[in-house]
PDB file of C-alpha atoms and ligand atoms in Angstrom:
ATOM      1  CA  MET A 462      13.638   4.933  12.676  1.00 82.00           C
ATOM      2  CA  SER A 463      16.548   4.513  10.197  1.00 90.00           C
ATOM      3  CA  ALA A 464      15.840   3.382   6.542  1.00 91.00           C
ATOM      4  CA  LEU A 465      17.667   0.102   7.397  1.00 92.00           C
ATOM      5  CA  MET A 466      15.548  -0.670  10.483  1.00 93.00           C
ATOM      6  CA  GLU A 467      12.331   0.329   8.601  1.00 95.00           C
ATOM      7  CA  LYS A 468      13.254  -2.094   5.800  1.00 95.00           C
ATOM      8  CA  LEU A 469      14.095  -4.888   8.403  1.00 96.00           C
ATOM      9  CA  GLN A 470      10.823  -4.242  10.061  1.00 96.00           C
ATOM     10  CA  GLU A 471       8.975  -4.816   6.830  1.00 97.00           C
ATOM     11  CA  THR A 472      10.734  -8.018   6.112  1.00 97.00           C
ATOM     12  CA  ILE A 473      10.113  -9.304   9.598  1.00 97.00           C
ATOM     13  CA  SER A 474       6.395  -8.433   9.565  1.00 97.00           C
ATOM     14  CA  PHE A 475       6.055 -10.170   6.169  1.00 97.00           C
ATOM     15  CA  ILE A 476       7.814 -13.355   7.622  1.00 97.00           C
ATOM     16  CA  ARG A 477       5.529 -13.333  10.797  1.00 96.00           C
ATOM     17  CA  LEU A 478       2.518 -13.545   8.705  1.00 94.00           C
ATOM     18  CA  SER A 479       3.739 -16.922   7.242  1.00 91.00           C
ATOM     19  CA  TYR A 480       5.545 -18.150  10.368  1.00 95.00           C
ATOM     20  CA  PRO A 481       4.537 -16.637  13.717  1.00 95.00           C
ATOM     21  CA  HIS A 482       6.643 -19.015  16.045  1.00 94.00           C
ATOM     22  CA  PRO A 483       9.572 -18.060  17.967  1.00 95.00           C
ATOM     23  CA  LEU A 484      12.847 -19.192  16.436  1.00 97.00           C
ATOM     24  CA  GLU A 485      16.085 -20.235  18.191  1.00 96.00           C
ATOM     25  CA  VAL A 486      18.569 -21.037  15.690  1.00 97.00           C
ATOM     26  CA  GLY A 487      19.613 -19.773  12.157  1.00 97.00           C
ATOM     27  CA  ILE A 488      21.326 -21.955   9.676  1.00 97.00           C
ATOM     28  CA  VAL A 489      23.050 -20.965   6.325  1.00 96.00           C
ATOM     29  CA  LEU A 490      23.606 -23.871   3.942  1.00 92.00           C
ATOM     30  CA  GLY A 491      26.553 -23.420   1.662  1.00 85.00           C
ATOM     31  CA  SER A 492      27.130 -24.586  -1.909  1.00 78.00           C
ATOM     32  CA  GLY A 493      26.010 -28.242  -2.327  1.00 77.00           C
ATOM     33  CA  LEU A 494      24.912 -28.407   1.338  1.00 82.00           C
ATOM     34  CA  GLY A 495      21.251 -27.892   1.054  1.00 80.00           C
ATOM     35  CA  ASN A 496      20.290 -31.486   1.911  1.00 85.00           C
ATOM     36  CA  LEU A 497      20.175 -30.671   5.694  1.00 91.00           C
ATOM     37  CA  VAL A 498      16.583 -29.602   4.923  1.00 90.00           C
ATOM     38  CA  ALA A 499      15.618 -33.340   4.306  1.00 90.00           C
ATOM     39  CA  ASP A 500      16.307 -33.822   8.139  1.00 91.00           C
ATOM     40  CA  MET A 501      14.058 -30.824   9.120  1.00 94.00           C
ATOM     41  CA  LYS A 502      10.357 -31.048   9.850  1.00 95.00           C
ATOM     42  CA  VAL A 503       9.517 -28.243   7.397  1.00 96.00           C
ATOM     43  CA  GLU A 504       6.762 -25.934   8.537  1.00 96.00           C
ATOM     44  CA  ALA A 505       6.949 -23.103   5.982  1.00 96.00           C
ATOM     45  CA  GLU A 506       8.988 -21.937   3.058  1.00 95.00           C
ATOM     46  CA  ILE A 507       9.366 -18.479   1.667  1.00 95.00           C
ATOM     47  CA  PRO A 508      11.404 -17.888  -1.658  1.00 91.00           C
ATOM     48  CA  TYR A 509      13.749 -14.915  -1.374  1.00 90.00           C
ATOM     49  CA  ALA A 510      11.977 -13.448  -4.461  1.00 86.00           C
ATOM     50  CA  ASP A 511       8.693 -12.993  -2.337  1.00 90.00           C
ATOM     51  CA  LEU A 512      10.443 -11.343   0.633  1.00 92.00           C
ATOM     52  CA  PRO A 513      10.299  -7.630   0.707  1.00 93.00           C
ATOM     53  CA  HIS A 514      13.946  -6.019   0.668  1.00 93.00           C
ATOM     54  CA  PHE A 515      15.602  -9.497   0.194  1.00 89.00           C
ATOM     55  CA  PRO A 516      18.380  -9.800  -2.459  1.00 83.00           C
ATOM     56  CA  VAL A 517      17.717 -12.762  -4.888  1.00 67.00           C
ATOM     57  CA  SER A 518      20.321 -15.569  -5.175  1.00 57.00           C
ATOM     58  CA  THR A 519      21.556 -16.501  -8.668  1.00 58.00           C
ATOM     59  CA  VAL A 520      24.294 -19.151  -8.225  1.00 55.00           C
ATOM     60  CA  GLU A 521      23.803 -22.855  -9.325  1.00 54.00           C
ATOM     61  CA  GLY A 522      23.361 -25.125  -6.348  1.00 45.00           C
ATOM     62  CA  HIS A 523      21.396 -22.344  -4.366  1.00 48.00           C
ATOM     63  CA  SER A 524      17.714 -22.669  -4.335  1.00 57.00           C
ATOM     64  CA  GLY A 525      17.078 -19.371  -2.684  1.00 86.00           C
ATOM     65  CA  LYS A 526      14.396 -19.734   0.025  1.00 91.00           C
ATOM     66  CA  LEU A 527      13.972 -19.475   3.766  1.00 94.00           C
ATOM     67  CA  ILE A 528      12.887 -22.619   5.275  1.00 95.00           C
ATOM     68  CA  PHE A 529      11.122 -22.723   8.747  1.00 97.00           C
ATOM     69  CA  GLY A 530      10.741 -25.699  10.881  1.00 96.00           C
ATOM     70  CA  GLU A 531      12.127 -28.021  13.467  1.00 96.00           C
ATOM     71  CA  LEU A 532      15.624 -29.603  13.632  1.00 96.00           C
ATOM     72  CA  GLY A 533      16.982 -31.479  16.746  1.00 93.00           C
ATOM     73  CA  GLY A 534      13.690 -30.458  18.602  1.00 94.00           C
ATOM     74  CA  LYS A 535      14.398 -26.723  18.127  1.00 96.00           C
ATOM     75  CA  LYS A 536      12.718 -24.170  15.921  1.00 97.00           C
ATOM     76  CA  VAL A 537      15.028 -23.274  13.192  1.00 97.00           C
ATOM     77  CA  LEU A 538      15.289 -20.928  10.222  1.00 97.00           C
ATOM     78  CA  ALA A 539      17.524 -22.332   7.394  1.00 96.00           C
ATOM     79  CA  MET A 540      18.613 -20.307   4.504  1.00 94.00           C
ATOM     80  CA  ALA A 541      18.964 -22.509   1.405  1.00 89.00           C
ATOM     81  CA  GLY A 542      21.175 -20.334  -0.715  1.00 84.00           C
ATOM     82  CA  ARG A 543      23.152 -17.382   0.610  1.00 88.00           C
ATOM     83  CA  PHE A 544      24.133 -14.183  -1.025  1.00 89.00           C
ATOM     84  CA  HIS A 545      27.776 -13.730  -2.138  1.00 89.00           C
ATOM     85  CA  TYR A 546      29.715 -10.593  -2.763  1.00 91.00           C
ATOM     86  CA  TYR A 547      30.941 -11.925  -6.035  1.00 90.00           C
ATOM     87  CA  GLU A 548      27.342 -12.042  -7.499  1.00 88.00           C
ATOM     88  CA  GLY A 549      27.429  -8.278  -7.320  1.00 86.00           C
ATOM     89  CA  TYR A 550      25.580  -7.854  -4.083  1.00 89.00           C
ATOM     90  CA  THR A 551      26.823  -5.226  -1.662  1.00 90.00           C
ATOM     91  CA  ALA A 552      28.362  -6.352   1.670  1.00 92.00           C
ATOM     92  CA  GLN A 553      25.191  -4.981   3.334  1.00 91.00           C
ATOM     93  CA  ASP A 554      23.067  -7.205   1.068  1.00 91.00           C
ATOM     94  CA  VAL A 555      25.070 -10.175   2.161  1.00 92.00           C
ATOM     95  CA  ALA A 556      24.463  -9.258   5.777  1.00 93.00           C
ATOM     96  CA  TYR A 557      20.926  -8.438   5.400  1.00 96.00           C
ATOM     97  CA  PRO A 558      19.347 -12.022   6.127  1.00 97.00           C
ATOM     98  CA  ILE A 559      21.617 -12.323   9.073  1.00 98.00           C
ATOM     99  CA  ARG A 560      20.058  -9.137  10.537  1.00 97.00           C
ATOM    100  CA  VAL A 561      16.555 -10.610   9.702  1.00 97.00           C
ATOM    101  CA  MET A 562      17.412 -13.587  11.756  1.00 98.00           C
ATOM    102  CA  LYS A 563      18.565 -11.522  14.686  1.00 97.00           C
ATOM    103  CA  LEU A 564      15.413  -9.463  14.716  1.00 97.00           C
ATOM    104  CA  LEU A 565      13.333 -12.748  14.512  1.00 97.00           C
ATOM    105  CA  GLY A 566      14.860 -13.573  17.902  1.00 96.00           C
ATOM    106  CA  ILE A 567      17.586 -15.967  16.734  1.00 97.00           C
ATOM    107  CA  LYS A 568      20.619 -16.017  19.076  1.00 97.00           C
ATOM    108  CA  THR A 569      22.719 -18.860  17.528  1.00 98.00           C
ATOM    109  CA  LEU A 570      23.942 -18.936  13.966  1.00 98.00           C
ATOM    110  CA  LEU A 571      25.240 -21.992  12.151  1.00 98.00           C
ATOM    111  CA  LEU A 572      27.077 -21.228   8.959  1.00 97.00           C
ATOM    112  CA  SER A 573      28.443 -23.810   6.381  1.00 96.00           C
ATOM    113  CA  ASN A 574      30.588 -23.421   3.320  1.00 95.00           C
ATOM    114  CA  ALA A 575      32.520 -25.129   0.620  1.00 93.00           C
ATOM    115  CA  ALA A 576      36.185 -24.210   0.913  1.00 95.00           C
ATOM    116  CA  GLY A 577      39.608 -24.887  -0.559  1.00 94.00           C
ATOM    117  CA  GLY A 578      41.867 -26.712   1.761  1.00 94.00           C
ATOM    118  CA  MET A 579      45.451 -25.360   2.316  1.00 94.00           C
ATOM    119  CA  HIS A 580      46.517 -27.165   5.532  1.00 94.00           C
ATOM    120  CA  PRO A 581      48.822 -30.066   4.624  1.00 92.00           C
ATOM    121  CA  ASP A 582      46.704 -32.551   6.522  1.00 93.00           C
ATOM    122  CA  PHE A 583      43.480 -31.752   4.702  1.00 94.00           C
ATOM    123  CA  LYS A 584      41.807 -34.093   2.349  1.00 90.00           C
ATOM    124  CA  VAL A 585      38.871 -33.465  -0.103  1.00 90.00           C
ATOM    125  CA  GLY A 586      35.690 -34.297   1.962  1.00 91.00           C
ATOM    126  CA  ASP A 587      37.121 -33.378   5.434  1.00 94.00           C
ATOM    127  CA  LEU A 588      35.299 -30.970   7.681  1.00 96.00           C
ATOM    128  CA  MET A 589      36.992 -28.048   9.353  1.00 98.00           C
ATOM    129  CA  LEU A 590      35.345 -26.407  12.200  1.00 98.00           C
ATOM    130  CA  ILE A 591      36.209 -22.760  11.937  1.00 98.00           C
ATOM    131  CA  LYS A 592      37.942 -21.409  14.967  1.00 98.00           C
ATOM    132  CA  ASP A 593      38.919 -18.048  13.609  1.00 98.00           C
ATOM    133  CA  GLN A 594      38.724 -16.063  10.388  1.00 98.00           C
ATOM    134  CA  ILE A 595      40.526 -13.570   8.248  1.00 97.00           C
ATOM    135  CA  ALA A 596      38.342 -11.264   6.260  1.00 95.00           C
ATOM    136  CA  LEU A 597      41.029 -10.528   3.734  1.00 89.00           C
ATOM    137  CA  PHE A 598      39.497  -9.155   0.581  1.00 80.00           C
ATOM    138  CA  ALA A 599      35.860  -9.085   1.761  1.00 81.00           C
ATOM    139  CA  VAL A 600      34.444  -5.666   2.213  1.00 91.00           C
ATOM    140  CA  ASN A 601      33.305  -5.143   5.749  1.00 96.00           C
ATOM    141  CA  PRO A 602      29.515  -5.187   5.968  1.00 96.00           C
ATOM    142  CA  LEU A 603      29.467  -2.743   8.838  1.00 96.00           C
ATOM    143  CA  ILE A 604      30.917   0.085   6.684  1.00 95.00           C
ATOM    144  CA  GLY A 605      28.407   2.909   6.630  1.00 92.00           C
ATOM    145  CA  PRO A 606      26.437   4.592   9.306  1.00 93.00           C
ATOM    146  CA  ASN A 607      26.257   2.346  12.401  1.00 95.00           C
ATOM    147  CA  GLU A 608      22.852   1.121  13.495  1.00 93.00           C
ATOM    148  CA  PRO A 609      22.993   1.555  17.272  1.00 93.00           C
ATOM    149  CA  GLU A 610      19.877  -0.615  17.762  1.00 92.00           C
ATOM    150  CA  LEU A 611      21.826  -3.464  16.307  1.00 95.00           C
ATOM    151  CA  GLY A 612      25.288  -3.069  17.830  1.00 96.00           C
ATOM    152  CA  LEU A 613      28.377  -1.004  18.546  1.00 96.00           C
ATOM    153  CA  ARG A 614      30.249   0.991  16.020  1.00 96.00           C
ATOM    154  CA  PHE A 615      33.516  -0.887  16.762  1.00 96.00           C
ATOM    155  CA  PRO A 616      32.550  -4.365  17.638  1.00 97.00           C
ATOM    156  CA  ASP A 617      34.961  -6.824  19.181  1.00 96.00           C
ATOM    157  CA  MET A 618      36.001  -9.752  17.051  1.00 97.00           C
ATOM    158  CA  SER A 619      38.378 -11.488  19.616  1.00 97.00           C
ATOM    159  CA  GLU A 620      36.040 -14.583  19.480  1.00 97.00           C
ATOM    160  CA  PRO A 621      34.220 -14.587  16.146  1.00 98.00           C
ATOM    161  CA  TYR A 622      33.299 -18.238  16.621  1.00 98.00           C
ATOM    162  CA  ASP A 623      31.839 -19.126  19.943  1.00 98.00           C
ATOM    163  CA  ARG A 624      34.340 -21.365  22.049  1.00 98.00           C
ATOM    164  CA  GLY A 625      31.571 -23.179  23.793  1.00 98.00           C
ATOM    165  CA  LEU A 626      29.884 -24.155  20.528  1.00 98.00           C
ATOM    166  CA  LEU A 627      33.184 -25.095  18.916  1.00 98.00           C
ATOM    167  CA  GLN A 628      33.949 -27.484  21.926  1.00 98.00           C
ATOM    168  CA  LYS A 629      30.355 -29.029  21.673  1.00 98.00           C
ATOM    169  CA  GLY A 630      30.744 -29.368  17.928  1.00 97.00           C
ATOM    170  CA  ALA A 631      34.087 -31.130  18.329  1.00 97.00           C
ATOM    171  CA  ALA A 632      32.720 -33.484  20.889  1.00 97.00           C
ATOM    172  CA  ILE A 633      29.705 -34.207  18.791  1.00 97.00           C
ATOM    173  CA  ALA A 634      32.000 -35.178  15.783  1.00 96.00           C
ATOM    174  CA  LEU A 635      34.277 -37.273  17.967  1.00 97.00           C
ATOM    175  CA  ALA A 636      31.430 -39.296  19.437  1.00 96.00           C
ATOM    176  CA  ALA A 637      29.909 -39.847  16.047  1.00 95.00           C
ATOM    177  CA  GLY A 638      33.337 -41.003  14.653  1.00 95.00           C
ATOM    178  CA  ILE A 639      33.545 -38.018  12.216  1.00 95.00           C
ATOM    179  CA  LYS A 640      37.043 -36.714  11.646  1.00 94.00           C
ATOM    180  CA  VAL A 641      37.064 -32.934  12.019  1.00 97.00           C
ATOM    181  CA  HIS A 642      39.917 -30.366  11.849  1.00 98.00           C
ATOM    182  CA  GLN A 643      39.785 -26.974  13.541  1.00 98.00           C
ATOM    183  CA  GLY A 644      41.287 -24.119  11.666  1.00 98.00           C
ATOM    184  CA  VAL A 645      41.249 -20.555  10.234  1.00 98.00           C
ATOM    185  CA  TYR A 646      39.073 -19.666   7.326  1.00 98.00           C
ATOM    186  CA  VAL A 647      40.051 -16.907   5.042  1.00 97.00           C
ATOM    187  CA  GLY A 648      37.321 -15.081   3.077  1.00 97.00           C
ATOM    188  CA  VAL A 649      38.133 -13.793  -0.396  1.00 97.00           C
ATOM    189  CA  THR A 650      35.881 -12.203  -2.856  1.00 95.00           C
ATOM    190  CA  GLY A 651      36.090 -14.755  -5.663  1.00 91.00           C
ATOM    191  CA  PRO A 652      34.553 -15.657  -8.139  1.00 93.00           C
ATOM    192  CA  SER A 653      37.863 -16.870  -9.656  1.00 93.00           C
ATOM    193  CA  PHE A 654      39.484 -19.611  -7.629  1.00 92.00           C
ATOM    194  CA  GLU A 655      42.900 -18.774  -6.399  1.00 93.00           C
ATOM    195  CA  THR A 656      46.119 -19.048  -8.314  1.00 91.00           C
ATOM    196  CA  ARG A 657      48.741 -21.467  -6.959  1.00 89.00           C
ATOM    197  CA  ALA A 658      50.648 -18.482  -5.671  1.00 91.00           C
ATOM    198  CA  GLU A 659      47.671 -17.028  -3.937  1.00 93.00           C
ATOM    199  CA  TYR A 660      46.775 -20.496  -2.241  1.00 93.00           C
ATOM    200  CA  LYS A 661      50.363 -20.419  -0.850  1.00 92.00           C
ATOM    201  CA  MET A 662      50.197 -16.908   0.222  1.00 94.00           C
ATOM    202  CA  LEU A 663      46.937 -17.448   2.167  1.00 95.00           C
ATOM    203  CA  HIS A 664      48.471 -20.435   3.889  1.00 95.00           C
ATOM    204  CA  VAL A 665      51.467 -18.382   4.873  1.00 95.00           C
ATOM    205  CA  LEU A 666      49.177 -15.719   6.085  1.00 96.00           C
ATOM    206  CA  GLY A 667      47.705 -18.127   8.685  1.00 96.00           C
ATOM    207  CA  ALA A 668      44.596 -19.588   6.969  1.00 97.00           C
ATOM    208  CA  ASP A 669      43.845 -23.298   6.590  1.00 97.00           C
ATOM    209  CA  ALA A 670      40.963 -23.025   4.249  1.00 97.00           C
ATOM    210  CA  VAL A 671      39.697 -20.402   1.856  1.00 97.00           C
ATOM    211  CA  GLY A 672      36.297 -19.596   0.591  1.00 96.00           C
ATOM    212  CA  MET A 673      34.025 -16.783  -0.872  1.00 96.00           C
ATOM    213  CA  SER A 674      31.465 -16.506   1.957  1.00 95.00           C
ATOM    214  CA  THR A 675      31.046 -16.676   5.651  1.00 97.00           C
ATOM    215  CA  VAL A 676      33.333 -13.908   6.966  1.00 97.00           C
ATOM    216  CA  GLN A 677      30.882 -11.033   6.269  1.00 97.00           C
ATOM    217  CA  GLU A 678      28.003 -13.000   7.821  1.00 97.00           C
ATOM    218  CA  CYS A 679      30.169 -13.682  10.807  1.00 98.00           C
ATOM    219  CA  ILE A 680      30.969  -9.993  11.339  1.00 98.00           C
ATOM    220  CA  VAL A 681      27.478  -8.857  11.070  1.00 98.00           C
ATOM    221  CA  ALA A 682      26.346 -11.506  13.485  1.00 98.00           C
ATOM    222  CA  ARG A 683      29.058 -10.693  16.016  1.00 98.00           C
ATOM    223  CA  HIS A 684      28.000  -6.936  15.667  1.00 98.00           C
ATOM    224  CA  MET A 685      24.590  -8.063  16.930  1.00 98.00           C
ATOM    225  CA  ASP A 686      26.132 -10.455  19.562  1.00 97.00           C
ATOM    226  CA  MET A 687      24.895 -13.650  17.991  1.00 98.00           C
ATOM    227  CA  LYS A 688      26.868 -16.708  18.856  1.00 98.00           C
ATOM    228  CA  VAL A 689      28.434 -18.136  15.751  1.00 98.00           C
ATOM    229  CA  PHE A 690      29.411 -21.708  14.838  1.00 98.00           C
ATOM    230  CA  ALA A 691      30.859 -22.616  11.342  1.00 98.00           C
ATOM    231  CA  VAL A 692      31.934 -25.684   9.350  1.00 97.00           C
ATOM    232  CA  SER A 693      33.863 -25.765   6.141  1.00 97.00           C
ATOM    233  CA  VAL A 694      33.600 -28.665   3.891  1.00 95.00           C
ATOM    234  CA  ILE A 695      36.933 -29.077   2.162  1.00 94.00           C
ATOM    235  CA  THR A 696      36.078 -29.563  -1.519  1.00 92.00           C
ATOM    236  CA  ASP A 697      39.487 -29.030  -3.124  1.00 89.00           C
ATOM    237  CA  LEU A 698      43.109 -28.770  -2.426  1.00 89.00           C
ATOM    238  CA  GLY A 699      44.377 -25.879  -4.502  1.00 74.00           C
ATOM    239  CA  ILE A 700      47.635 -25.644  -2.895  1.00 67.00           C
ATOM    240  CA  ARG A 701      49.220 -29.175  -3.550  1.00 64.00           C
ATOM    241  CA  GLU A 702      48.441 -30.978  -6.492  1.00 60.00           C
ATOM    242  CA  GLU A 703      50.216 -30.088  -9.743  1.00 63.00           C
ATOM    243  CA  ASN A 704      47.914 -29.518 -12.667  1.00 62.00           C
ATOM    244  CA  ASN A 705      44.847 -29.534 -10.360  1.00 70.00           C
ATOM    245  CA  ILE A 706      42.248 -27.631 -12.134  1.00 78.00           C
ATOM    246  CA  ILE A 707      39.330 -26.618  -9.796  1.00 80.00           C
ATOM    247  CA  THR A 708      35.705 -26.544 -11.045  1.00 81.00           C
ATOM    248  CA  HIS A 709      32.530 -25.545  -9.558  1.00 83.00           C
ATOM    249  CA  GLN A 710      31.107 -29.000 -10.395  1.00 80.00           C
ATOM    250  CA  GLU A 711      33.856 -30.681  -8.359  1.00 80.00           C
ATOM    251  CA  VAL A 712      33.185 -28.344  -5.495  1.00 80.00           C
ATOM    252  CA  LEU A 713      29.424 -29.173  -5.500  1.00 82.00           C
ATOM    253  CA  GLU A 714      30.023 -32.977  -5.730  1.00 79.00           C
ATOM    254  CA  ALA A 715      32.524 -32.946  -2.889  1.00 78.00           C
ATOM    255  CA  ALA A 716      30.263 -30.868  -0.862  1.00 82.00           C
ATOM    256  CA  ALA A 717      27.255 -33.016  -1.408  1.00 81.00           C
ATOM    257  CA  ALA A 718      29.383 -36.147  -0.558  1.00 81.00           C
ATOM    258  CA  ALA A 719      30.420 -34.760   2.760  1.00 87.00           C
ATOM    259  CA  GLU A 720      27.005 -33.110   3.686  1.00 88.00           C
ATOM    260  CA  PRO A 721      25.640 -35.996   5.894  1.00 91.00           C
ATOM    261  CA  LYS A 722      28.480 -35.348   8.411  1.00 94.00           C
ATOM    262  CA  LEU A 723      27.697 -31.755   8.420  1.00 94.00           C
ATOM    263  CA  THR A 724      24.083 -32.355   8.949  1.00 95.00           C
ATOM    264  CA  LEU A 725      24.688 -34.724  11.777  1.00 95.00           C
ATOM    265  CA  ILE A 726      26.858 -32.144  13.535  1.00 96.00           C
ATOM    266  CA  PHE A 727      24.324 -29.245  12.972  1.00 96.00           C
ATOM    267  CA  LYS A 728      21.507 -31.331  14.061  1.00 96.00           C
ATOM    268  CA  GLU A 729      23.057 -32.570  17.271  1.00 96.00           C
ATOM    269  CA  LEU A 730      24.439 -29.245  18.138  1.00 97.00           C
ATOM    270  CA  THR A 731      20.981 -27.642  17.717  1.00 97.00           C
ATOM    271  CA  ALA A 732      19.509 -30.327  19.910  1.00 96.00           C
ATOM    272  CA  SER A 733      22.106 -29.559  22.653  1.00 96.00           C
ATOM    273  CA  LEU A 734      21.286 -25.874  22.843  1.00 94.00           C
TER     274      LEU A 734
HETATM  275  N1  LIG B1384      38.737 -21.141  -3.073  1.00 97.86           N
HETATM  276  C1  LIG B1384      37.848 -20.306  -2.912  1.00 97.86           C
HETATM  277  N2  LIG B1384      36.637 -20.617  -2.667  1.00 97.86           N
HETATM  278  C2  LIG B1384      36.286 -21.960  -2.675  1.00 97.86           C
HETATM  279  C3  LIG B1384      37.211 -22.872  -3.027  1.00 97.86           C
HETATM  280  C4  LIG B1384      38.559 -22.446  -3.214  1.00 97.86           C
HETATM  281  O1  LIG B1384      39.458 -23.311  -3.447  1.00 97.86           O
HETATM  282  N3  LIG B1384      36.720 -24.104  -2.896  1.00 97.86           N
HETATM  283  C5  LIG B1384      35.383 -23.892  -2.496  1.00 97.86           C
HETATM  284  N4  LIG B1384      35.136 -22.586  -2.392  1.00 97.86           N
END
């Protein structure tokens, strides 16, 4: 067995001791979006720091634990706090929890993030269902020896976000009266927010929203043939407003205000699986 598979097996064995039940859905909660947990029937929690081979999250707004329980009548594993490349983790570290989810039997991955809006129709607090992505400055998490037990050396990325889930997510939002956009997310490393010229460039390149997460998780999930659904909460509009200074605090506040809409979509989508 490869060193990676051995590590993963150790992490899985540790988790199974605390939570032996089969899991169906994995959820990653982005900055300021942790409140979904309040809608879960929580059955177990494991701080990242206790998990063998898990990186430890450091960013404000991320509590850093795995939360196991029920949402929408399904067994789910939620990550409260994710690992970002800008924190100094490797792309493989960022990918690690997603691989753990897959080996726990999870087939569907729901990702969320706070993102800067660049599409002219977007407003702060809007949701964007991600229909495609550009992994622009993000290092690919599959660089290095391929793990054939997990997936192919050269995985297809023609449908990073599952079309069926996207349609369902859009229908759920419509029925609930929640306005959602669909668009392209570009992943950058951060941690500096973009310059005005960079926001403009990223929009010209075909992206509607920009953020510092998600793209690596999606790549590693697709490598393992998981279905992925993702939502960006638009927390700032870097491209338009003159003298618009973006702060982390503002991002967290806008995310928290929009969070109930995201939770509703994730919950109903999970119930529909
Ligand atoms: N840029 C990059 N990442 C972000 C932004 C942004 O404007 N907002 C929230 N995350």
